[in-house]
Short mmCIF file of C-alpha atoms and ligand atoms in Angstrom, two decimals:
data_model
loop_
_atom_site.label_atom_id
_atom_site.label_comp_id
_atom_site.label_asym_id
_atom_site.label_seq_id
_atom_site.Cartn_x
_atom_site.Cartn_y
_atom_site.Cartn_z
CA MET A 1 -43.91 -18.23 -1.40
CA THR A 2 -40.28 -18.53 -0.44
CA VAL A 3 -37.63 -18.33 -3.15
CA THR A 4 -34.53 -18.35 -0.98
CA ASN A 5 -31.79 -20.59 -2.34
CA TRP A 6 -33.56 -21.03 -5.61
CA VAL A 7 -31.15 -19.29 -7.84
CA VAL A 8 -27.80 -20.96 -7.77
CA THR A 9 -27.27 -21.55 -11.45
CA ALA A 10 -27.89 -19.61 -14.62
CA SER A 11 -30.74 -21.96 -15.49
CA GLY A 12 -32.23 -21.29 -12.06
CA LEU A 13 -32.32 -17.64 -13.01
CA ILE A 14 -34.23 -18.43 -16.19
CA SER A 15 -36.84 -20.41 -14.32
CA LEU A 16 -37.16 -17.53 -11.91
CA PHE A 17 -37.97 -15.17 -14.77
CA ILE A 18 -40.64 -17.57 -15.96
CA HIS A 19 -42.13 -17.51 -12.47
CA ILE A 20 -42.14 -13.73 -12.47
CA ASP A 21 -43.83 -13.68 -15.86
CA ALA A 22 -46.42 -16.12 -14.65
CA GLY A 23 -47.04 -13.91 -11.61
CA PHE A 24 -46.00 -16.61 -9.11
CA ILE A 25 -43.48 -14.37 -7.35
CA THR A 26 -43.00 -10.65 -7.18
CA TYR A 27 -40.18 -8.81 -8.89
CA GLU A 28 -38.75 -7.73 -5.54
CA ASP A 29 -38.74 -11.30 -4.19
CA ALA A 30 -36.92 -12.51 -7.28
CA ARG A 31 -34.38 -9.73 -6.97
CA ARG A 32 -33.70 -10.57 -3.34
CA ALA A 33 -33.37 -14.25 -4.18
CA VAL A 34 -30.69 -13.56 -6.78
CA ILE A 35 -28.68 -11.39 -4.39
CA GLN A 36 -28.93 -13.98 -1.63
CA ALA A 37 -27.87 -16.75 -3.97
CA GLU A 38 -24.80 -14.85 -5.09
CA ASP A 39 -23.88 -13.99 -1.49
CA ALA A 40 -24.01 -17.69 -0.68
CA LEU A 41 -21.74 -18.61 -3.60
CA LEU A 42 -19.03 -16.18 -2.45
CA THR A 43 -15.87 -17.30 -0.64
CA GLY A 44 -17.06 -17.71 2.96
CA GLY A 45 -20.67 -17.19 1.89
CA ARG A 46 -21.91 -20.29 3.64
CA LEU A 47 -19.74 -19.92 6.72
CA HIS A 48 -21.49 -19.58 10.06
CA LEU A 49 -20.20 -16.95 12.48
CA ASN A 50 -20.77 -17.27 16.21
CA ASP A 51 -22.23 -14.40 18.23
CA LYS A 52 -18.88 -12.89 19.13
CA GLU A 53 -17.69 -13.09 15.55
CA GLU A 54 -20.92 -11.43 14.39
CA ARG A 55 -20.26 -8.52 16.73
CA ALA A 56 -16.63 -8.26 15.63
CA ASN A 57 -17.85 -8.31 12.04
CA GLU A 58 -20.20 -5.38 12.73
CA ILE A 59 -17.23 -3.37 13.99
CA PHE A 60 -15.12 -4.33 10.99
CA MET A 61 -17.91 -3.52 8.53
CA ARG A 62 -18.40 -0.05 10.02
CA TYR A 63 -14.77 0.76 9.21
CA LYS A 64 -14.92 -0.94 5.83
CA PHE A 65 -18.05 0.98 4.78
CA ASP A 66 -16.56 4.26 6.00
CA GLU A 67 -13.51 3.75 3.80
CA LEU A 68 -15.55 2.59 0.82
CA ALA A 69 -17.83 5.60 1.15
CA ALA A 70 -14.92 8.03 1.34
CA GLY A 71 -13.41 6.41 -1.76
CA PHE A 72 -16.72 6.42 -3.60
CA TYR A 73 -17.13 10.17 -3.20
CA ASP A 74 -13.48 11.00 -3.87
CA SER A 75 -11.48 8.59 -6.01
CA ASP A 76 -8.26 10.35 -4.96
CA VAL A 77 -8.62 8.74 -1.53
CA ASN A 78 -9.90 5.39 -2.78
CA ALA A 79 -6.92 3.28 -1.80
CA ALA A 80 -8.71 0.15 -3.07
CA GLY A 81 -8.50 1.52 -6.62
CA LEU A 82 -5.10 3.21 -6.46
CA HIS A 83 -1.65 1.90 -7.28
CA PHE A 84 -0.09 0.52 -4.10
CA PHE A 85 2.66 3.16 -4.17
CA LYS A 86 0.03 5.90 -4.08
CA GLY A 87 -2.44 4.12 -1.84
CA LYS A 88 -0.02 2.92 0.83
CA PRO A 89 0.04 6.16 2.89
CA LEU A 90 -3.77 5.99 3.02
CA ILE A 91 -3.80 2.28 3.84
CA ASP A 92 -1.30 2.87 6.64
CA LYS A 93 -3.87 5.15 8.32
CA SER A 94 -6.74 2.75 7.72
CA ASN A 95 -8.65 0.99 10.49
CA VAL A 96 -9.30 -1.87 8.11
CA LEU A 97 -5.55 -2.42 7.89
CA LYS A 98 -5.23 -2.18 11.65
CA PHE A 99 -7.81 -4.95 11.97
CA LEU A 100 -6.09 -7.08 9.30
CA LYS A 101 -2.65 -6.69 10.85
CA ARG A 102 -3.94 -7.91 14.15
CA MET A 103 -5.94 -10.77 12.57
CA PRO A 104 -4.24 -14.20 12.58
CA LYS A 105 -3.69 -14.92 8.90
CA GLY A 106 -2.54 -18.52 9.02
CA ALA A 107 -0.02 -19.34 6.31
CA ASN A 108 1.77 -17.57 3.50
CA LEU A 109 1.97 -20.02 0.62
CA HIS A 110 3.70 -18.02 -2.11
CA MET A 111 6.74 -15.93 -1.30
CA HIS A 112 10.28 -15.91 -2.65
CA ASN A 113 12.82 -15.78 0.13
CA SER A 114 15.26 -13.50 -1.72
CA ALA A 115 12.64 -10.74 -2.05
CA SER A 116 10.87 -11.29 1.23
CA VAL A 117 12.47 -8.88 3.68
CA SER A 118 11.64 -5.17 3.81
CA SER A 119 14.17 -2.82 2.25
CA ASP A 120 14.32 -0.52 5.28
CA TRP A 121 15.58 -3.43 7.38
CA MET A 122 18.10 -4.30 4.64
CA VAL A 123 19.45 -0.77 4.88
CA ARG A 124 19.50 -0.75 8.68
CA ASN A 125 21.05 -4.15 9.02
CA ILE A 126 22.78 -5.67 5.97
CA SER A 127 24.13 -2.44 4.50
CA TYR A 128 25.97 -1.73 7.78
CA MET A 129 27.59 -5.17 7.94
CA PRO A 130 31.37 -4.86 7.78
CA GLY A 131 32.83 -6.03 4.50
CA LEU A 132 29.89 -5.30 2.20
CA LEU A 133 31.18 -4.28 -1.24
CA ARG A 134 29.46 -2.59 -4.19
CA CYS A 135 30.38 -2.38 -7.84
CA THR A 136 28.54 -1.53 -11.06
CA ASN A 137 28.24 -3.92 -13.97
CA LYS A 138 28.14 -2.93 -17.62
CA GLU A 139 24.34 -2.62 -17.57
CA GLY A 140 24.74 -0.05 -14.81
CA ILE A 141 23.33 -2.39 -12.16
CA SER A 142 24.82 -2.23 -8.66
CA ILE A 143 26.13 -5.60 -7.49
CA LEU A 144 26.52 -6.20 -3.76
CA SER A 145 28.82 -8.88 -2.36
CA PHE A 146 30.89 -9.88 0.66
CA ARG A 147 33.44 -11.88 -1.34
CA ARG A 148 36.90 -10.49 -0.72
CA THR A 149 37.94 -11.70 -4.14
CA PRO A 150 34.74 -10.86 -5.90
CA ARG A 151 33.72 -13.05 -8.77
CA GLU A 152 33.35 -11.54 -12.18
CA HIS A 153 29.71 -10.34 -12.07
CA GLY A 154 30.60 -8.33 -15.17
CA CYS A 155 31.74 -5.41 -13.02
CA VAL A 156 33.17 -2.46 -14.92
CA THR A 157 34.03 -0.52 -11.77
CA GLN A 158 36.20 -1.33 -8.74
CA TYR A 159 34.51 -2.80 -5.71
CA VAL A 160 34.11 -0.19 -2.98
CA LEU A 161 33.20 -0.80 0.63
CA VAL A 162 29.64 0.35 1.29
CA ASN A 163 30.60 1.63 4.75
CA GLU A 164 33.36 3.76 3.18
CA GLU A 165 31.05 5.11 0.49
CA ARG A 166 28.56 6.06 3.15
CA PHE A 167 31.27 7.75 5.21
CA ARG A 168 32.36 9.84 2.21
CA SER A 169 28.80 10.80 1.17
CA ILE A 170 27.00 14.05 2.05
CA SER A 171 25.22 12.36 4.91
CA PRO A 172 24.54 8.79 5.97
CA ALA A 173 20.79 9.40 5.68
CA VAL A 174 21.12 10.52 2.06
CA TYR A 175 23.33 7.54 1.30
CA ASP A 176 20.89 5.14 2.96
CA ARG A 177 17.99 6.49 0.91
CA SER A 178 19.87 5.95 -2.33
CA PHE A 179 20.97 2.49 -1.17
CA GLU A 180 17.35 1.55 -0.48
CA LYS A 181 16.38 2.54 -4.03
CA LEU A 182 18.62 -0.27 -5.30
CA ILE A 183 16.36 -2.85 -3.71
CA ASN A 184 12.87 -1.34 -3.81
CA LEU A 185 10.66 -0.59 -6.84
CA TYR A 186 8.95 2.27 -5.04
CA THR A 187 8.47 5.53 -6.91
CA PRO A 188 5.87 8.26 -6.35
CA LYS A 189 5.21 8.20 -10.12
CA PRO A 190 4.83 4.52 -11.09
CA ASP A 191 2.94 5.35 -14.30
CA SER A 192 5.68 7.47 -15.79
CA ASP A 193 8.68 5.65 -14.30
CA TYR A 194 7.37 2.25 -15.44
CA PRO A 195 5.32 3.03 -18.54
CA THR A 196 5.13 -0.65 -19.52
CA ILE A 197 5.65 -4.11 -18.06
CA LYS A 198 9.11 -4.20 -19.69
CA HIS A 199 10.42 -1.34 -17.56
CA VAL A 200 9.17 -2.62 -14.25
CA TRP A 201 10.27 -6.21 -14.90
CA ARG A 202 13.74 -5.03 -15.92
CA LYS A 203 14.23 -3.17 -12.64
CA PHE A 204 12.62 -6.05 -10.73
CA GLN A 205 15.02 -8.63 -12.20
CA ASN A 206 17.96 -6.27 -11.66
CA MET A 207 17.20 -6.16 -7.95
CA PHE A 208 17.67 -9.93 -7.76
CA SER A 209 21.08 -9.44 -9.42
CA THR A 210 21.92 -6.68 -6.93
CA THR A 211 21.23 -8.78 -3.83
CA GLY A 212 21.80 -12.36 -5.07
CA ASP A 213 25.44 -12.71 -4.07
CA LEU A 214 25.23 -10.89 -0.76
CA LEU A 215 22.54 -13.28 0.46
CA SER A 216 24.90 -16.24 -0.03
CA TYR A 217 27.25 -14.82 2.60
CA ILE A 218 26.56 -16.95 5.66
CA PRO A 219 26.20 -14.16 8.28
CA ALA A 220 23.93 -12.19 5.89
CA PHE A 221 21.94 -15.33 5.03
CA ARG A 222 21.37 -15.99 8.73
CA ALA A 223 20.31 -12.47 9.63
CA TYR A 224 18.12 -12.17 6.54
CA THR A 225 16.33 -15.49 7.00
CA ARG A 226 15.69 -14.74 10.64
CA ARG A 227 14.25 -11.36 9.70
CA MET A 228 12.03 -13.02 7.08
CA LEU A 229 10.50 -15.13 9.85
CA GLU A 230 10.22 -12.14 12.17
CA GLU A 231 8.35 -10.04 9.61
CA MET A 232 5.83 -12.83 9.09
CA TYR A 233 5.48 -13.39 12.83
CA GLU A 234 4.98 -9.68 13.50
CA ASP A 235 2.19 -9.74 10.93
CA ASN A 236 0.44 -12.62 12.72
CA LEU A 237 1.33 -15.38 10.29
CA MET A 238 2.07 -18.78 11.78
CA TYR A 239 3.44 -20.80 8.91
CA ALA A 240 4.88 -20.48 5.40
CA GLU A 241 5.93 -22.47 2.39
CA VAL A 242 8.76 -20.49 0.85
CA ARG A 243 10.20 -20.66 -2.66
CA MET A 244 13.95 -20.46 -2.81
CA SER A 245 16.88 -21.68 -4.85
CA PHE A 246 19.57 -23.51 -2.96
CA LYS A 247 22.89 -22.00 -3.90
CA GLU A 248 26.43 -22.35 -2.64
CA LEU A 249 27.13 -20.29 0.49
CA TYR A 250 30.44 -18.59 1.35
CA ASP A 251 32.09 -17.18 4.46
CA TYR A 252 34.44 -14.29 5.13
CA SER A 253 37.54 -16.25 4.17
CA GLY A 254 35.96 -17.09 0.83
CA ARG A 255 35.41 -20.73 1.70
CA LEU A 256 32.51 -22.27 -0.23
CA PHE A 257 29.80 -24.52 1.18
CA PRO A 258 27.61 -26.79 -0.95
CA PRO A 259 23.86 -26.14 -1.18
CA ASP A 260 23.14 -28.79 1.47
CA ARG A 261 24.59 -26.29 3.89
CA THR A 262 21.74 -23.91 3.07
CA VAL A 263 19.32 -26.60 4.18
CA SER A 264 21.15 -27.23 7.46
CA GLU A 265 21.43 -23.48 8.12
CA LEU A 266 17.68 -23.12 7.56
CA LEU A 267 17.01 -25.93 9.97
CA VAL A 268 18.92 -24.19 12.74
CA ILE A 269 17.46 -20.73 12.06
CA VAL A 270 13.90 -22.00 11.99
CA GLU A 271 14.38 -24.17 15.09
CA ASP A 272 15.86 -21.25 17.04
CA PHE A 273 13.06 -19.01 15.94
CA ARG A 274 10.38 -21.48 16.92
CA ARG A 275 11.93 -21.95 20.31
CA GLU A 276 11.90 -18.21 20.87
CA TYR A 277 8.41 -17.61 19.45
CA PRO A 278 6.37 -20.71 20.18
CA LYS A 279 3.27 -19.10 18.70
CA PHE A 280 4.95 -19.33 15.31
CA TRP A 281 4.27 -22.94 14.46
CA ALA A 282 5.75 -24.39 17.62
CA SER A 283 5.20 -27.87 16.36
CA LYS A 284 6.91 -30.88 17.77
CA ARG A 285 9.29 -32.54 15.37
CA PHE A 286 7.25 -34.63 13.06
CA THR A 287 8.26 -38.09 12.14
CA GLN A 288 6.10 -38.15 9.08
CA HIS A 289 7.93 -36.26 6.38
CA ILE A 290 5.83 -34.06 4.22
CA ALA A 291 8.70 -33.59 1.85
CA MET A 292 9.63 -36.16 -0.64
CA LEU A 293 12.13 -34.49 -2.89
CA ASN A 294 15.46 -33.89 -1.32
CA GLY A 295 17.38 -30.76 -2.16
CA ARG A 296 19.92 -32.43 -4.39
CA VAL A 297 17.33 -33.83 -6.75
CA CYS A 298 15.70 -30.48 -6.83
CA PHE A 299 18.60 -28.40 -8.03
CA SER A 300 20.28 -30.86 -10.32
CA SER A 301 17.10 -31.55 -12.23
CA LEU A 302 15.90 -29.41 -15.08
CA LYS A 303 19.43 -28.44 -15.96
CA HIS A 304 18.41 -27.47 -19.47
CA SER A 305 15.97 -24.95 -18.17
CA ASN A 306 16.62 -21.30 -18.84
CA ASN A 307 14.03 -20.36 -16.28
CA CYS A 308 15.50 -20.36 -12.84
CA LYS A 309 14.24 -23.16 -10.69
CA HIS A 310 12.96 -22.72 -7.23
CA CYS A 311 12.63 -25.31 -4.58
CA ILE A 312 9.99 -24.86 -1.96
CA PHE A 313 10.64 -25.56 1.65
CA SER A 314 8.15 -25.82 4.42
CA ILE A 315 8.74 -24.02 7.67
CA ALA A 316 7.20 -26.88 9.61
CA ASN A 317 9.85 -29.19 8.20
CA PRO A 318 12.66 -27.07 6.84
CA ASP A 319 15.03 -29.98 6.46
CA PHE A 320 13.00 -31.21 3.57
CA ILE A 321 12.19 -29.69 0.26
CA ILE A 322 8.54 -30.19 -0.54
CA GLY A 323 8.56 -29.62 -4.25
CA PHE A 324 9.46 -27.16 -6.92
CA ASP A 325 8.55 -24.50 -9.38
CA LEU A 326 9.99 -22.58 -12.33
CA VAL A 327 10.20 -18.81 -11.94
CA GLY A 328 10.96 -15.74 -14.03
CA GLN A 329 8.89 -13.44 -16.24
CA GLU A 330 6.64 -16.10 -17.74
CA ASP A 331 6.19 -14.35 -21.07
CA LEU A 332 9.94 -14.42 -21.69
CA GLY A 333 10.69 -17.88 -20.33
CA LYS A 334 10.25 -21.23 -22.04
CA PRO A 335 6.72 -22.53 -21.66
CA LEU A 336 6.10 -25.40 -19.26
CA HIS A 337 5.15 -27.58 -22.22
CA ASN A 338 8.88 -27.82 -23.11
CA PHE A 339 9.66 -29.49 -19.79
CA VAL A 340 7.01 -32.16 -19.76
CA SER A 341 9.40 -35.01 -20.57
CA GLU A 342 12.07 -33.82 -18.10
CA LEU A 343 9.47 -33.49 -15.38
CA ALA A 344 8.27 -37.00 -16.10
CA ASP A 345 11.69 -38.29 -14.96
CA LEU A 346 11.20 -36.94 -11.45
CA PRO A 347 9.99 -39.24 -8.70
CA LYS A 348 6.21 -39.65 -8.59
CA SER A 349 6.23 -38.11 -5.12
CA ALA A 350 7.50 -34.76 -6.46
CA LYS A 351 5.04 -31.97 -5.85
CA TYR A 352 4.75 -29.05 -8.21
CA PHE A 353 3.88 -25.48 -7.35
CA PHE A 354 4.06 -23.89 -10.77
CA HIS A 355 3.78 -20.21 -11.52
CA ALA A 356 1.24 -20.25 -14.32
CA GLY A 357 -0.95 -17.75 -16.10
CA GLU A 358 0.93 -14.68 -14.81
CA THR A 359 0.20 -13.04 -18.14
CA ASN A 360 -2.20 -10.83 -20.04
CA TRP A 361 -1.61 -12.73 -23.31
CA TYR A 362 -4.74 -14.76 -24.05
CA GLY A 363 -3.84 -17.83 -26.08
CA ALA A 364 -0.08 -17.25 -26.12
CA SER A 365 2.23 -20.16 -25.33
CA THR A 366 2.70 -18.90 -21.75
CA ASP A 367 -1.05 -18.67 -21.28
CA PHE A 368 -1.09 -22.43 -21.89
CA ASN A 369 1.17 -22.90 -18.86
CA LEU A 370 -2.05 -23.11 -16.89
CA LEU A 371 -3.13 -26.08 -18.96
CA ASP A 372 0.22 -27.83 -18.58
CA ALA A 373 0.41 -27.07 -14.86
CA LEU A 374 -2.94 -28.76 -14.38
CA LEU A 375 -2.12 -31.71 -16.65
CA LEU A 376 1.07 -32.17 -14.62
CA ASN A 377 -1.07 -32.28 -11.48
CA THR A 378 0.32 -29.15 -9.89
CA THR A 379 -0.47 -28.99 -6.15
CA ARG A 380 -1.23 -25.26 -6.32
CA ILE A 381 -1.05 -22.59 -9.03
CA GLY A 382 1.18 -19.54 -8.56
CA HIS A 383 -0.87 -16.46 -9.56
CA GLY A 384 -3.26 -18.15 -12.01
CA TYR A 385 -4.02 -14.64 -13.17
CA ALA A 386 -5.24 -15.76 -16.63
CA LEU A 387 -7.37 -18.61 -15.33
CA MET A 388 -10.68 -16.79 -15.71
CA LYS A 389 -10.34 -16.97 -19.49
CA HIS A 390 -10.25 -20.78 -19.47
CA PRO A 391 -13.57 -22.30 -18.42
CA VAL A 392 -12.40 -25.91 -18.72
CA LEU A 393 -9.39 -25.13 -16.55
CA TRP A 394 -11.16 -23.25 -13.79
CA ASN A 395 -13.76 -25.96 -13.63
CA ALA A 396 -10.91 -28.45 -13.22
CA VAL A 397 -9.39 -26.27 -10.49
CA LYS A 398 -12.68 -26.36 -8.66
CA LYS A 399 -13.25 -30.08 -9.09
CA ARG A 400 -9.67 -31.08 -8.21
CA ASN A 401 -9.41 -28.51 -5.45
CA VAL A 402 -6.14 -26.94 -6.68
CA ALA A 403 -5.63 -23.65 -4.87
CA ILE A 404 -4.81 -20.47 -6.76
CA GLU A 405 -2.11 -18.40 -5.01
CA VAL A 406 -3.49 -14.89 -5.55
CA SER A 407 -0.93 -12.11 -5.04
CA PRO A 408 -2.81 -8.85 -5.71
CA ILE A 409 -0.06 -6.28 -5.08
CA SER A 410 2.47 -8.26 -7.11
CA ASN A 411 0.14 -8.38 -10.11
CA GLN A 412 -0.42 -4.65 -9.89
CA VAL A 413 3.14 -3.53 -9.28
CA LEU A 414 4.45 -5.87 -11.98
CA GLY A 415 2.11 -4.39 -14.55
CA LEU A 416 -0.75 -6.84 -15.15
CA VAL A 417 -3.56 -4.68 -13.77
CA ALA A 418 -3.82 -1.01 -12.78
CA ASP A 419 -6.91 -1.02 -10.57
CA LEU A 420 -7.20 -4.09 -8.35
CA ARG A 421 -10.99 -3.94 -8.54
CA ASN A 422 -10.40 -5.36 -12.04
CA HIS A 423 -8.32 -8.28 -10.73
CA PRO A 424 -9.65 -11.74 -11.71
CA GLY A 425 -9.48 -12.66 -8.01
CA SER A 426 -12.98 -11.14 -7.87
CA PHE A 427 -14.18 -13.83 -10.23
CA TYR A 428 -12.52 -16.59 -8.15
CA MET A 429 -14.12 -15.23 -5.01
CA SER A 430 -17.53 -14.78 -6.59
CA GLN A 431 -17.86 -18.54 -6.82
CA ASN A 432 -15.55 -19.69 -4.07
CA LEU A 433 -12.82 -21.18 -6.26
CA PRO A 434 -10.04 -22.59 -4.06
CA MET A 435 -7.75 -19.64 -3.41
CA VAL A 436 -5.27 -18.23 -0.92
CA ILE A 437 -3.86 -14.73 -0.51
CA CYS A 438 -0.07 -14.43 -0.90
CA ASN A 439 2.55 -11.69 -1.12
CA ASP A 440 5.15 -12.98 -3.64
CA ASP A 441 8.01 -10.46 -3.19
CA PRO A 442 6.88 -7.99 -0.50
CA GLY A 443 10.37 -6.67 0.27
CA PHE A 444 10.80 -5.38 -3.26
CA TRP A 445 7.82 -3.01 -3.14
CA GLY A 446 7.71 -1.74 0.39
CA SER A 447 5.10 -4.15 1.65
CA LYS A 448 5.55 -6.25 4.76
CA GLY A 449 3.78 -9.43 5.81
CA LEU A 450 0.44 -10.29 4.27
CA SER A 451 -1.85 -7.59 5.63
CA TYR A 452 -1.52 -5.23 2.68
CA ASP A 453 -2.48 -7.99 0.24
CA PHE A 454 -5.38 -8.87 2.52
CA TYR A 455 -6.41 -5.22 2.43
CA TYR A 456 -6.82 -5.38 -1.35
CA ALA A 457 -8.45 -8.80 -1.12
CA ILE A 458 -11.25 -7.54 1.11
CA MET A 459 -11.49 -3.94 -0.20
CA SER A 460 -10.92 -4.42 -3.95
CA LEU A 461 -11.49 -8.07 -4.88
CA ALA A 462 -14.41 -8.84 -2.56
CA PRO A 463 -17.84 -7.21 -2.87
CA ASN A 464 -18.69 -4.28 -0.59
CA ASN A 465 -20.72 -6.33 1.88
CA ALA A 466 -18.09 -9.06 2.35
CA GLY A 467 -16.53 -9.09 5.80
CA LEU A 468 -15.35 -11.53 8.41
CA LYS A 469 -16.86 -14.60 6.75
CA THR A 470 -14.79 -14.03 3.64
CA LEU A 471 -11.66 -13.15 5.63
CA LYS A 472 -11.97 -16.18 7.86
CA SER A 473 -12.50 -18.42 4.90
CA LEU A 474 -9.35 -17.10 3.19
CA VAL A 475 -7.32 -17.60 6.38
CA TRP A 476 -8.62 -21.14 6.86
CA ASN A 477 -7.85 -21.86 3.19
CA SER A 478 -4.21 -21.02 3.83
CA LEU A 479 -3.80 -24.04 6.08
CA ARG A 480 -6.21 -26.24 4.17
CA TYR A 481 -4.21 -25.82 0.95
CA SER A 482 -0.79 -26.08 2.56
CA VAL A 483 1.09 -29.34 2.24
CA LEU A 484 0.96 -30.02 5.97
CA SER A 485 0.15 -33.63 6.74
CA LYS A 486 -3.25 -34.36 8.25
CA GLN A 487 -1.69 -34.62 11.70
CA GLU A 488 0.24 -31.36 11.35
CA GLU A 489 -2.82 -29.66 9.95
CA ARG A 490 -4.87 -30.65 12.98
CA VAL A 491 -2.32 -29.09 15.33
CA ALA A 492 -2.09 -26.01 13.14
CA PHE A 493 -5.88 -25.52 13.12
CA GLU A 494 -5.98 -25.88 16.87
CA LYS A 495 -3.42 -23.11 17.25
CA LEU A 496 -5.16 -20.98 14.66
CA GLU A 497 -8.54 -21.35 16.36
CA ASN A 498 -7.06 -20.29 19.71
CA ALA A 499 -5.38 -17.27 18.16
CA TRP A 500 -8.57 -16.42 16.30
CA ASP A 501 -10.76 -16.54 19.43
CA GLU A 502 -8.29 -14.35 21.25
CA PHE A 503 -8.31 -11.91 18.35
CA ILE A 504 -12.12 -11.73 18.28
CA SER A 505 -12.19 -11.10 22.04
CA ASP A 506 -9.61 -8.35 21.65
CA VAL A 507 -11.69 -6.69 18.95
CA LEU A 508 -14.74 -6.77 21.24
CA LYS A 509 -12.75 -5.45 24.20
CA GLY A 510 -11.63 -2.50 22.07
CA LYS A 511 -8.01 -3.58 22.11
CA VAL A 512 -7.59 -3.45 18.35
CA PHE A 513 -8.90 0.01 17.50
C1 NAG B 1 21.01 -7.67 12.07
O1 NAG B 1 20.09 -8.72 12.30
C2 NAG B 1 20.56 -9.75 13.14
C3 NAG B 1 19.53 -10.83 13.16
O2 NAG B 1 18.27 -10.34 13.51
C4 NAG B 1 20.88 -9.19 14.52
O3 NAG B 1 21.39 -10.20 15.32
C5 NAG B 1 21.85 -8.06 14.38
O4 NAG B 1 22.03 -7.47 15.63
C6 NAG B 1 21.36 -7.01 13.40
N1 NAG B 1 22.38 -6.00 13.20
C7 NAG B 1 22.13 -4.70 13.17
C8 NAG B 1 23.29 -3.80 12.89
O5 NAG B 1 21.02 -4.25 13.35
C1 NAG B 2 -2.71 -36.62 -12.37
O1 NAG B 2 -3.64 -37.18 -11.46
C2 NAG B 2 -4.62 -37.99 -12.10
C3 NAG B 2 -5.65 -38.37 -11.07
O2 NAG B 2 -5.10 -38.51 -9.81
C4 NAG B 2 -3.93 -39.19 -12.74
O3 NAG B 2 -4.88 -39.98 -13.39
C5 NAG B 2 -2.89 -38.70 -13.75
O4 NAG B 2 -2.16 -39.77 -14.27
C6 NAG B 2 -1.94 -37.72 -13.10
N1 NAG B 2 -1.12 -37.14 -14.16
C7 NAG B 2 0.20 -36.97 -14.05
C8 NAG B 2 0.87 -36.35 -15.23
O5 NAG B 2 0.83 -37.31 -13.07
ZN1 ZN B 3 6.19 -15.70 -7.48
#
């Protein structure tokens, strides 16, 4: 008697036990049926791989099992269970990472532009730009700026030129290392340097204060934004929807430019980049606008908010803002519930991409942000870390197909979970809830692109036997849950499929390992 596909629900399992008791099926058959049923429920579980993909998967799984086995016998080398700061040197040597870096990953749907670029590039490039000044404010935080008549910033020291400071230091290399520490949370001892969430969030927020003003300097804004695109491109991403606030820009003479200028600058940078790297979303200009909210509405709304507001722009159509979000440490900000009436004043076309449930507090007012985000018809949920604890909400997420933007490294580094094998993303995957893998603020913790987050997704969140089917499903989700129009999506999938086939062939030809 065949029992395959019997057990898809808890009640199915009960009937199976009755059948065992009655002697209709053997214990071993029942056991196999349960495992098969769970495998089918998993993200990508029902995906069909072609012959070439099957062979590429075998290669991938050999490396994955090798790494899992090494970690199983010696937890010191189990990168999947370690803090990113400790695991990164191991991951950098990993064949799984090599595979993931080379794999087309589609879109990155949750990243903040001001924390997107790697700190080593910031040191190499921005810190050497003529005119960069540094001062210290009364909290002891370094503030960086290019304004010749620096604004207040609460500085208690004189502004000094970074290039002069470097020149007077013991050695440029020593200076550069200490400069990098201003903009990267890395420490070899995360547990003792950041004993609680308070410590790591304080430093994290301070880093936004350190770099905020320098990124409004037009030449720095241009170089930085271009680098943001480059780092995604180099990691085989083709598209992104980026959260950013649109601030005033300034130039060397101190002239100020209104936030619209940020939008027009973006347009030029993205266009230039696409012309140079046609593989990165080399779309034609679309007439159908995916963005409904223009920038001005976005930043003048919610003026009573003490959370900062972020607008989200799409790299396919950077001249339009596609929606917005509230950001900040959720537990300390005002809950979303307070904004319901203000949000109701926005045009019906406004799309929301709320951070919600980035908390360990079950039943606290910020935990209810998930509820409000869903009642407000959010398009996607940023993090959704607490969602597992709310059965009505995750059922709604499933039914309404609202994607959860899972950012594993962010949740770990920012103190929600120590071992990513305990991340609720496992629960979302176990039943194929709509989800995408994102990187949030990679530049602030020494990550780059999306491959490191994908490493944890497949090594820590997914079960041991999950391979290419799960990966492919996550990649495809990234376009499916983007706000690309149907027409844009079709073009994007075409490009993705071509890149994917080429990747699979390269794996089989031995070009990846
Ligand atoms: C900084 O980056 C920009 C943009 O990529 C580039 O044009 C410039 O040459 C870089 N400068 C340095 C010093 O590397
Ligand atoms: C959310 O969407 C549902 C169904 O599309 C609709 O009935 C409801 O009015 C919407 N709610 C808000 C707050 O826009
Ligand atoms: Zn975020």
